[in-house]
mmCIF file of C-alpha atoms in Angstrom:
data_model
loop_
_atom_site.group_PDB
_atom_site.id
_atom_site.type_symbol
_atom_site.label_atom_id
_atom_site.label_comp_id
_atom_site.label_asym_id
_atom_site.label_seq_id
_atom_site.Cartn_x
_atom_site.Cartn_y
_atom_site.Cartn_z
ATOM 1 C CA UNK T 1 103.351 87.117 67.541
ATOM 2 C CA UNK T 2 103.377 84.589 70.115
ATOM 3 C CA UNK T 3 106.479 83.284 72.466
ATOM 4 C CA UNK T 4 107.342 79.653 70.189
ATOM 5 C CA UNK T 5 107.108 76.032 71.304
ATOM 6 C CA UNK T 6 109.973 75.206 73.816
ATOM 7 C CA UNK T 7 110.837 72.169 71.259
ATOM 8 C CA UNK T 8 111.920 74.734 68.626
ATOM 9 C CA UNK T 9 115.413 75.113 68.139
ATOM 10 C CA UNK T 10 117.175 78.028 69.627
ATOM 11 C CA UNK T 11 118.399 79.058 66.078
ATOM 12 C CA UNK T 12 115.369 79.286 64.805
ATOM 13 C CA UNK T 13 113.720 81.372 67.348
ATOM 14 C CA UNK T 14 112.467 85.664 66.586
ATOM 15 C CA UNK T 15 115.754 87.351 68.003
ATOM 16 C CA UNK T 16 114.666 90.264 70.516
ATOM 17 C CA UNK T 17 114.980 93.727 69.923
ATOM 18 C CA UNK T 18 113.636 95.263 73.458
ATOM 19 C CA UNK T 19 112.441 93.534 76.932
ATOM 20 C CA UNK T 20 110.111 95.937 78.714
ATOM 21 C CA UNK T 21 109.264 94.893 82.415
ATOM 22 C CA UNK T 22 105.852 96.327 83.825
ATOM 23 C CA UNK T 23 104.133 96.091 87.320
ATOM 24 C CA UNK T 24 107.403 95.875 88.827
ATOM 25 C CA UNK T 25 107.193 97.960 92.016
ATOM 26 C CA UNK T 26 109.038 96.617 94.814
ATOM 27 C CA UNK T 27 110.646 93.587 93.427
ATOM 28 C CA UNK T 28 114.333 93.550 92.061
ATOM 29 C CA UNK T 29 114.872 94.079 88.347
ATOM 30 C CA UNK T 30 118.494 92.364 88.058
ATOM 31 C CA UNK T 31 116.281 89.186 89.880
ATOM 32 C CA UNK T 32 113.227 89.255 87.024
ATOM 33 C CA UNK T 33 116.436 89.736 84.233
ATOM 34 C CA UNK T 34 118.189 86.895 85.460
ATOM 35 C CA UNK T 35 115.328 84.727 85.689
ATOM 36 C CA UNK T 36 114.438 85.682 82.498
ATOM 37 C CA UNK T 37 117.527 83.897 81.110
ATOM 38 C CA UNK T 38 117.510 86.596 77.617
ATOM 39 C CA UNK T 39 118.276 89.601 76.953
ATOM 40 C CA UNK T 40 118.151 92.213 73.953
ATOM 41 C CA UNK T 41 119.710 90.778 71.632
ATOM 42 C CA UNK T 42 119.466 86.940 72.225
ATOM 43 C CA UNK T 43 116.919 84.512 70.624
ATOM 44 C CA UNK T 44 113.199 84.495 72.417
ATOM 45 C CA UNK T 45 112.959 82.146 75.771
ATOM 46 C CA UNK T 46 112.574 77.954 74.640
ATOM 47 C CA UNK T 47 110.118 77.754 76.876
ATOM 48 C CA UNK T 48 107.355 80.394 77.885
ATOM 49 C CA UNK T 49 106.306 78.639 81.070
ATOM 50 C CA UNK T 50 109.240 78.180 82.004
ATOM 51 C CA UNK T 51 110.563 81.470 82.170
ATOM 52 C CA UNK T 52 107.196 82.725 83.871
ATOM 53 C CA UNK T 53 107.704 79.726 86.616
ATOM 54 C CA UNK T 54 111.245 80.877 87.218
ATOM 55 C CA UNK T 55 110.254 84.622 87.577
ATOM 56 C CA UNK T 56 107.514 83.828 90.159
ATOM 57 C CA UNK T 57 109.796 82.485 92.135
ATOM 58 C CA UNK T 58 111.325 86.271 92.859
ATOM 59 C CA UNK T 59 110.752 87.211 96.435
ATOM 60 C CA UNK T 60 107.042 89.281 96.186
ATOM 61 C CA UNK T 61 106.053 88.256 92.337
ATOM 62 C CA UNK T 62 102.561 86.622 92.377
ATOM 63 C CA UNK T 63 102.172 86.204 88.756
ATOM 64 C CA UNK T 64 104.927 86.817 85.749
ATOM 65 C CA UNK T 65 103.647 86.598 82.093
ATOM 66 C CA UNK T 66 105.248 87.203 78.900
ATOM 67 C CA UNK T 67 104.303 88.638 75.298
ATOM 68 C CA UNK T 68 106.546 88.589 72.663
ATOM 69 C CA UNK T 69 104.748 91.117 69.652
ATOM 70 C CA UNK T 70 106.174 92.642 66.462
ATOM 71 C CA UNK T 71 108.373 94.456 65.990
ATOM 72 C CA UNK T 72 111.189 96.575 66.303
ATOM 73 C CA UNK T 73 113.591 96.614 63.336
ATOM 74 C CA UNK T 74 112.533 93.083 62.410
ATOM 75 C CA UNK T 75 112.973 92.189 65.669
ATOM 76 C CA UNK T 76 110.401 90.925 68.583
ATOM 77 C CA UNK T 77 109.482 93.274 71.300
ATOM 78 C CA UNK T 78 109.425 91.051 74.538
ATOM 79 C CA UNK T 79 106.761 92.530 77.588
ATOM 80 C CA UNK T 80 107.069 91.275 80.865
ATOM 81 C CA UNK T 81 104.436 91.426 82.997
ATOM 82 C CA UNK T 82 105.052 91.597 86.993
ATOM 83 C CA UNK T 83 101.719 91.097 89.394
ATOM 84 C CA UNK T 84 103.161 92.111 92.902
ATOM 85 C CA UNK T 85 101.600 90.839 96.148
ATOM 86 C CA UNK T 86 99.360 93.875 97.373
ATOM 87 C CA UNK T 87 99.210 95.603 93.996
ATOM 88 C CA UNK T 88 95.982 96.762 91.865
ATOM 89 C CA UNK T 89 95.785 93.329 90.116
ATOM 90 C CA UNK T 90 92.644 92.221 87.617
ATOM 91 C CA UNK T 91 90.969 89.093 88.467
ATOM 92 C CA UNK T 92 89.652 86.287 85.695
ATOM 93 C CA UNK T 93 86.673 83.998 86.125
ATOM 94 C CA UNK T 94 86.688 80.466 86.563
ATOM 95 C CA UNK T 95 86.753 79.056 83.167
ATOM 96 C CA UNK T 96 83.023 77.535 82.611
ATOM 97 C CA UNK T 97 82.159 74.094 82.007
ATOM 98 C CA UNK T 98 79.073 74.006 79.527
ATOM 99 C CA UNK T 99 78.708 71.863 76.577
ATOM 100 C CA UNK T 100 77.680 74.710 74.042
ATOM 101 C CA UNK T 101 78.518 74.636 70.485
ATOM 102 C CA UNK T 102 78.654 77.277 67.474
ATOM 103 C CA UNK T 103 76.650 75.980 64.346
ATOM 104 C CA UNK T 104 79.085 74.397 61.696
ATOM 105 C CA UNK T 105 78.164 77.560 59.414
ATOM 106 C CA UNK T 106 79.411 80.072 62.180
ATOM 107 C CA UNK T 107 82.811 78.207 62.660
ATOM 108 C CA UNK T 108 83.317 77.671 58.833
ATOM 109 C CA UNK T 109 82.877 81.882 58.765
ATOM 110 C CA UNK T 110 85.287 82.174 60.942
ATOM 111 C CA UNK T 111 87.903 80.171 60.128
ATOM 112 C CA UNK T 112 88.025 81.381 56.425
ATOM 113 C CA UNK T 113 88.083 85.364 57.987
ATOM 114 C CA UNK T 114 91.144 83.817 60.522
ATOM 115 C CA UNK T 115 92.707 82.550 57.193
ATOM 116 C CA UNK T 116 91.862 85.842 55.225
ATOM 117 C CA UNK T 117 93.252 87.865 58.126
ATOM 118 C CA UNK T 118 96.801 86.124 58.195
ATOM 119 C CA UNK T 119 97.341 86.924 54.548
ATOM 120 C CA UNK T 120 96.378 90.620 55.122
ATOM 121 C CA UNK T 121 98.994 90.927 58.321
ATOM 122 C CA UNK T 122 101.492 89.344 56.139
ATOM 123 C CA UNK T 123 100.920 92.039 53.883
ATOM 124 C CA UNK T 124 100.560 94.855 56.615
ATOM 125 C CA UNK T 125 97.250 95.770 55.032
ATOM 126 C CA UNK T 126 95.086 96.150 59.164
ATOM 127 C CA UNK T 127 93.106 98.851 58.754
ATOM 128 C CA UNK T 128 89.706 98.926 59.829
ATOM 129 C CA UNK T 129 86.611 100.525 60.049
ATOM 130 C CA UNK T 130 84.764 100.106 63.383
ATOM 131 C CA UNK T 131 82.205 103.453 62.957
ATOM 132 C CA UNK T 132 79.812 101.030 62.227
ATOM 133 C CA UNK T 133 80.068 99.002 65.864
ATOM 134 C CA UNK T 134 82.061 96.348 64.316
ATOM 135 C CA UNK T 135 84.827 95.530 61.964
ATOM 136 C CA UNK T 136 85.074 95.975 58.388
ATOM 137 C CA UNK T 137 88.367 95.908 57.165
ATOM 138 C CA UNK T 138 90.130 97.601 53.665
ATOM 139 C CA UNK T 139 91.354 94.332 52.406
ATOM 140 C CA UNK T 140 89.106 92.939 50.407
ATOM 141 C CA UNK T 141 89.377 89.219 50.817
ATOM 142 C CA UNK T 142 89.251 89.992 54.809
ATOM 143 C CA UNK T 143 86.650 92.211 54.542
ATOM 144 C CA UNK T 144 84.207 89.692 52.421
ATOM 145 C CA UNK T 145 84.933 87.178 55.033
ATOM 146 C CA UNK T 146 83.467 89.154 57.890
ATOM 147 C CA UNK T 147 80.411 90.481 55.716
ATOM 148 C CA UNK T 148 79.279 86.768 55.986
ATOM 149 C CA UNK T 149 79.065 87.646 59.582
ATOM 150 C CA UNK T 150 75.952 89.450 59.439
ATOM 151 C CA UNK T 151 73.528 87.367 58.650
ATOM 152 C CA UNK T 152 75.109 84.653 60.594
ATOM 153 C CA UNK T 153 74.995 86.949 63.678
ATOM 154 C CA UNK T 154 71.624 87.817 63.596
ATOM 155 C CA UNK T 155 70.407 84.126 62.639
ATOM 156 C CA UNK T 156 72.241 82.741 65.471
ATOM 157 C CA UNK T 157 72.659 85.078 68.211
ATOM 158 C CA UNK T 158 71.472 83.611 70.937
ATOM 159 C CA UNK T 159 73.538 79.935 70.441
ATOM 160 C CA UNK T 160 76.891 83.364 70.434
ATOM 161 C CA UNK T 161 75.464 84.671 73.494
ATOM 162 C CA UNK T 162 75.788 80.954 75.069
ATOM 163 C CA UNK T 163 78.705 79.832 74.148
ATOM 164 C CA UNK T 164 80.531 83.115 75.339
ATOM 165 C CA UNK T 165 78.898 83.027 79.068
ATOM 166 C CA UNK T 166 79.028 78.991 79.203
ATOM 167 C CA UNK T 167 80.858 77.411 76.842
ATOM 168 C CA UNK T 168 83.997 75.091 78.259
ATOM 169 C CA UNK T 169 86.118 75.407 74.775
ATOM 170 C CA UNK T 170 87.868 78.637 74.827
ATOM 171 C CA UNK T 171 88.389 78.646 71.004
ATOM 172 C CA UNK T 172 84.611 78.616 71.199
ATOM 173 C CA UNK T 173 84.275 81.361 72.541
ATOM 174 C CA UNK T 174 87.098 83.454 71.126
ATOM 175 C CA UNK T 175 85.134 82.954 68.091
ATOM 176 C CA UNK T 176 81.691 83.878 69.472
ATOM 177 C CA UNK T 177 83.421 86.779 71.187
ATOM 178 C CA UNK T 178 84.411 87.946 67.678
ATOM 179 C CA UNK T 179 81.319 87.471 65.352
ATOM 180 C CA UNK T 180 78.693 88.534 68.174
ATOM 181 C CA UNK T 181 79.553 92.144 67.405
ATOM 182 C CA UNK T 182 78.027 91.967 63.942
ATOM 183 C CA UNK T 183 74.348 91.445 65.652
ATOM 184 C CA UNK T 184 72.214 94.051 63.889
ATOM 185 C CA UNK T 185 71.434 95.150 67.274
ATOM 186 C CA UNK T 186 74.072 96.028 69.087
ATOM 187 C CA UNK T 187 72.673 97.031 72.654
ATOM 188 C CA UNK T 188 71.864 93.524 73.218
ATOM 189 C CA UNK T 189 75.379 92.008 73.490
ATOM 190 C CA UNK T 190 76.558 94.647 75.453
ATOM 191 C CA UNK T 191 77.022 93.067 79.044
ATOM 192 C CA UNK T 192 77.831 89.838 77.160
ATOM 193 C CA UNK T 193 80.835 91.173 76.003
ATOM 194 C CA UNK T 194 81.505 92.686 79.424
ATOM 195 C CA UNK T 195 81.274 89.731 81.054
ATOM 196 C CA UNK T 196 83.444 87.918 78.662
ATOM 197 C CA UNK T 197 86.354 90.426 79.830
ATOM 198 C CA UNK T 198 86.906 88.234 82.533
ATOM 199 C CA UNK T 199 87.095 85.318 81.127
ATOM 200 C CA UNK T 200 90.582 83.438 82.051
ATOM 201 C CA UNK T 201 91.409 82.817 78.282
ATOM 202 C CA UNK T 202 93.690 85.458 76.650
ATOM 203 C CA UNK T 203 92.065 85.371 73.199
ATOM 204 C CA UNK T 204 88.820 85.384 74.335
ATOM 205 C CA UNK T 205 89.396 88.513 76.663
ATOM 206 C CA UNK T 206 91.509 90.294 73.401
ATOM 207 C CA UNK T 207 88.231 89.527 70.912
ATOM 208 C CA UNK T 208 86.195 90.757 73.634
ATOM 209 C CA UNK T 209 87.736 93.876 73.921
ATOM 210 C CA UNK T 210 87.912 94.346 69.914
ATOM 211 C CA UNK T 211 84.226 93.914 69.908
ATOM 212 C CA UNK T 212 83.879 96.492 72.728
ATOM 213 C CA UNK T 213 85.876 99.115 71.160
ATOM 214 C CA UNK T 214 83.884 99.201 68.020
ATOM 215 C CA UNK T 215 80.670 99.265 70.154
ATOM 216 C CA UNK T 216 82.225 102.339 72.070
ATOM 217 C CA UNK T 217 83.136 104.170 68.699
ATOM 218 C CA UNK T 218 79.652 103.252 67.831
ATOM 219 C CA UNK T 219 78.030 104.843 70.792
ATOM 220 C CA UNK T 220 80.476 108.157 70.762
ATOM 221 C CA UNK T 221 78.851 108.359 67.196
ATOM 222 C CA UNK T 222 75.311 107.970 67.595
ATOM 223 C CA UNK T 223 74.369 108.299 71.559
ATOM 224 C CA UNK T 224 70.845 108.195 70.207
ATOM 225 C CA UNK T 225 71.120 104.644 69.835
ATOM 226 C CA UNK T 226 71.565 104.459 73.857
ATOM 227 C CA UNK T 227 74.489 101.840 73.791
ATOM 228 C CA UNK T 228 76.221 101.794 77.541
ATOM 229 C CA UNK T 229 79.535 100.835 77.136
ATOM 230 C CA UNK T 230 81.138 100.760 80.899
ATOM 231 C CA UNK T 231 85.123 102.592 80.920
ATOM 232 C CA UNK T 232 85.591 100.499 84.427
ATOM 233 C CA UNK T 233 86.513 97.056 82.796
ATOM 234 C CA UNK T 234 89.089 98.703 81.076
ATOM 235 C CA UNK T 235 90.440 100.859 83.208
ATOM 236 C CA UNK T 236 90.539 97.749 85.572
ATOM 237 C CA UNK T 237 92.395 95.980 82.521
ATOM 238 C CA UNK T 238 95.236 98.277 82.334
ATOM 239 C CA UNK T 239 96.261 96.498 85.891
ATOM 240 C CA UNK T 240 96.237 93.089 84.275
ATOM 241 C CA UNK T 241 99.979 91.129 83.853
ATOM 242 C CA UNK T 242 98.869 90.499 80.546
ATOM 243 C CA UNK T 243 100.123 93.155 78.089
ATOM 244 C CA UNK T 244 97.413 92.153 75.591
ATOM 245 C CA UNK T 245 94.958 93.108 77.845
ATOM 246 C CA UNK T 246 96.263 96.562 78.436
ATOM 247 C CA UNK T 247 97.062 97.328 74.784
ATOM 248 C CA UNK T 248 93.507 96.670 73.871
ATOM 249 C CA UNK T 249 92.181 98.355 77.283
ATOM 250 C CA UNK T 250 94.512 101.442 76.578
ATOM 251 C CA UNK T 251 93.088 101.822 72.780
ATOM 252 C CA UNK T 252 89.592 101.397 73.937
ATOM 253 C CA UNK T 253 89.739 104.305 76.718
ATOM 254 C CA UNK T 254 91.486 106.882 73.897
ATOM 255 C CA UNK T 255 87.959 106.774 72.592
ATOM 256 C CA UNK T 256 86.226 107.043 75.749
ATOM 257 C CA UNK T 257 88.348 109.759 77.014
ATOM 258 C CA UNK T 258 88.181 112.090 74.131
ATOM 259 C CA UNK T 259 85.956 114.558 75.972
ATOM 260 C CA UNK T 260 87.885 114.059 79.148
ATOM 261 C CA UNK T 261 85.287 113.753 81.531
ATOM 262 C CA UNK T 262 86.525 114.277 85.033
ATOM 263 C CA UNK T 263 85.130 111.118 86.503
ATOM 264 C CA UNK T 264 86.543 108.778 84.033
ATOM 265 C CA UNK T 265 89.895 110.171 83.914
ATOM 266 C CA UNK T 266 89.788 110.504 88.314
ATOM 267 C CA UNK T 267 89.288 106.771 88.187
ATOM 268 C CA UNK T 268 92.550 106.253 86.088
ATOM 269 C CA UNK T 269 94.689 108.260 88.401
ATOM 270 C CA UNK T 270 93.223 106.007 91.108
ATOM 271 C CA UNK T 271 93.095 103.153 90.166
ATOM 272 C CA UNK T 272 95.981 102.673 87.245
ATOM 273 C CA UNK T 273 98.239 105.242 87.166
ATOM 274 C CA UNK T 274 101.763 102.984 87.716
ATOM 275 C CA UNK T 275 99.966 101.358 84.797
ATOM 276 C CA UNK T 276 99.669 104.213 83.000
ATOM 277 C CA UNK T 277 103.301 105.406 83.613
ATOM 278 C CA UNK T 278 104.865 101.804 82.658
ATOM 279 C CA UNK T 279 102.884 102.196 79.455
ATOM 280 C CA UNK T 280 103.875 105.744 78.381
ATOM 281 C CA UNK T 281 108.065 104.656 78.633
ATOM 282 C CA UNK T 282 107.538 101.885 76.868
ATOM 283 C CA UNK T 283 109.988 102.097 73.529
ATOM 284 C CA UNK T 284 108.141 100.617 70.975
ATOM 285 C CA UNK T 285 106.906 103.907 69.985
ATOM 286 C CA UNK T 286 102.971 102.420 68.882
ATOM 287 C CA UNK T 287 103.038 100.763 72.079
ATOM 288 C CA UNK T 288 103.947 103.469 74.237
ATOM 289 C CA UNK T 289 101.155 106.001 72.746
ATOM 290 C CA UNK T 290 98.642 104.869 73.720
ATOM 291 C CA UNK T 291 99.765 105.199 77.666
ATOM 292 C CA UNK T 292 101.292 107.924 76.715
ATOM 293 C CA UNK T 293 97.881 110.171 75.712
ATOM 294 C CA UNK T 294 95.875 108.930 78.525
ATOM 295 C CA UNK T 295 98.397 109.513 80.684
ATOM 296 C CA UNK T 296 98.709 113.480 79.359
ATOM 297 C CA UNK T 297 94.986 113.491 79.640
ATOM 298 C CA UNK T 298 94.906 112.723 83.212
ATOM 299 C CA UNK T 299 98.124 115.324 83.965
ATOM 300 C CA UNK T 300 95.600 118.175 82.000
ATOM 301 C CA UNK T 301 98.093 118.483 79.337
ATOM 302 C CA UNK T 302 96.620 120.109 76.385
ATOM 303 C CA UNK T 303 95.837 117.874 73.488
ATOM 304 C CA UNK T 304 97.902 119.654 71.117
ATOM 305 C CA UNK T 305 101.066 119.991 73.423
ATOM 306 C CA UNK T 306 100.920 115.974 73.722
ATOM 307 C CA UNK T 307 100.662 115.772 70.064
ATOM 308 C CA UNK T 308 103.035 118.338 68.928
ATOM 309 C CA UNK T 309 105.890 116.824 71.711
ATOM 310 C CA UNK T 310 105.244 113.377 70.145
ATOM 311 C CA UNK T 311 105.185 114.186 66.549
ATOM 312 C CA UNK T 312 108.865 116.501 67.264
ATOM 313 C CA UNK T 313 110.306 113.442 69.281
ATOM 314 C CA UNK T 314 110.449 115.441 72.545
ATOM 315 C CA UNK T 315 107.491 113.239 74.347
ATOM 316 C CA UNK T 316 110.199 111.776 76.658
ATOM 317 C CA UNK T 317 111.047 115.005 78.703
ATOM 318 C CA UNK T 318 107.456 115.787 78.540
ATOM 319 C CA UNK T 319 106.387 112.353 80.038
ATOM 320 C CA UNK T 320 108.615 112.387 83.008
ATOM 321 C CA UNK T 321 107.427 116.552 83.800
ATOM 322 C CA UNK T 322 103.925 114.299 83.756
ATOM 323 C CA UNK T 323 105.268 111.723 85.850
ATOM 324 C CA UNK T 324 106.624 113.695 88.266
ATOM 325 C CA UNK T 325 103.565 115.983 88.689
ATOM 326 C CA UNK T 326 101.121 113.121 88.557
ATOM 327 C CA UNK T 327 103.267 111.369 91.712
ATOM 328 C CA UNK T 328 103.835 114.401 93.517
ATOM 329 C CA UNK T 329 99.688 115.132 93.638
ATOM 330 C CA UNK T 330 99.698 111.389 94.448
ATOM 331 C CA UNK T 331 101.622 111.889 97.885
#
């Protein structure tokens, strides 16, 4: 759920139900709050850009974004993200400036899985297969919509490939971020898809990174089919202000970090572990796990102590003995 149009009335705005700050290192919290202008409790901000402008105005802030997402106890969960001057920060490309366009019979696709896909998050019915290296989904209606993907994907593949790199309409190439994954071979849209995670739209960065988890559960599942997925892009994504970014980043590396290989999880504790700590206290409790595992994965907790500490409602006591080992090595 996104922050509303600063023309909406106040009244009818998502109340809040928890602001969590993140990449705030050095500058001062009571500053970001009363920039803000909300708190728990209150209706979300009028005006997103607003409330970024003000907080960027806080002595050291660089760049201040906000999320609002769903939910806790009805009500929206509002991230704030903090890029510092001098901290680990994840760069975007210049937005291109080609004339490419998807065929009418892509975009048609698309729009009637967007419309299918509303429905099924109105009636909470997300889940999703991705063993296949790209999404097919248990409701019905969604899942015939993105079946029409296939042979769309391997008809027009190259005119996806285009748009994604070149296109200037971000919409564009949201969409061609999203329905390139369902090319029959999947090796081949690899570093396209890695390249579009630095592209300086939000939604096509987040279908990106959908894409390029299935392709990673893909490759954990048949290696044999000699699909490279690189863990740096989303490692380097846990550092963006976005929280979008991270969520999807954070998801992605639980795959890749199932066999906790030593050299994946050495560049997390270098190069995002405030990241990883911000993510593990945050209280939505779906949003926090993520952050939380990885973060127990780089400490060399045991995978059944994290689970059994989470599932028992004692992962808070456990994440700060994590914390405070992690920081100590650190020094």
């Amino acid at each position: 759920m996104g922050l509303l149009p600063a023309q909406s009335a106040s009244s009818s705005l998502p109340r809040i139900g928890i602001i969590d700050f993140f990449g705030v290192r050095k500058a001062s919290v009571e500053r970001l709050k009363k920039a803000l202008e909300v708190t728990e409790g209150s209706p979300l901000p009028r005006s997103k850009s607003e409330a970024e402008e003000r907080m960027e105005l806080v002595n050291g802030v660089v760049r201040a974004r906000l999320e609002a997402v769903c939910c806790e106890n009805g009500k929206a969960v509002l991230y704030v993200g903090v890029e510092e001057r001098g901290a680990p920060a994840f760069n975007y490309r210049e937005a291109p400036e080609g004339t490419a366009k998807l065929p009418e019979p892509v975009v048609d696709a698309y729009l009637d899985f967007f419309a299918k896909l509303q429905t099924a998050i109105r009636q909470g019915d997300l889940v999703e297969d991705l063993t296949r290296g790209h999404s097919i989904m248990a409701n019905r209606e969604a899942q015939a919509a993105q079946l029409k993907f296939l042979p769309l994907a391997a008809e027009h593949e190259g005119i996806l490939r285009e748009v994604l790199r070149t296109s200037a309409d971000e919409v564009e190439r949201a969409m061609a971020a999203y329905v390139i994954a369902y090319v029959p071979k999947k090796a081949t849209v690899v570093n396209d898809l890695q390249y579009a995670l630095q592209d300086p739209d939000d939604g096509v960065r987040n279908n990106a990174m959908r894409s390029l988890l299935g392709l990673t559960i893909l490759s954990e599942k048949l290696p044999e089919l000699g699909l490279k997925v690189s863990a740096t892009w989303f490692v380097e994504h846990l550092n963006s202000v976005a929280w979008s970014d991270r969520n999807k980043a954070a998801t992605a590396l639980l795959t890749l970090t199932e066999k906790r290989d030593p050299a994946l999880l050495g560049m997390l504790r270098e190069r995002a572990l405030d990241a990883l700590i911000d993510m593990a206290r945050w209280r939505h409790l779906s949003h926090a796990l993520p952050g939380y595992i990885l973060l127990g994965r780089v400490a060399g907790i045991e995978e059944a102590r994290l689970q059994t500490a989470w599932s028992e409602g004692k992962h808070q006591p456990l994440t700060e003995e994590m914390i405070r080992d992690l920081t100590r090595k650190k020094k």
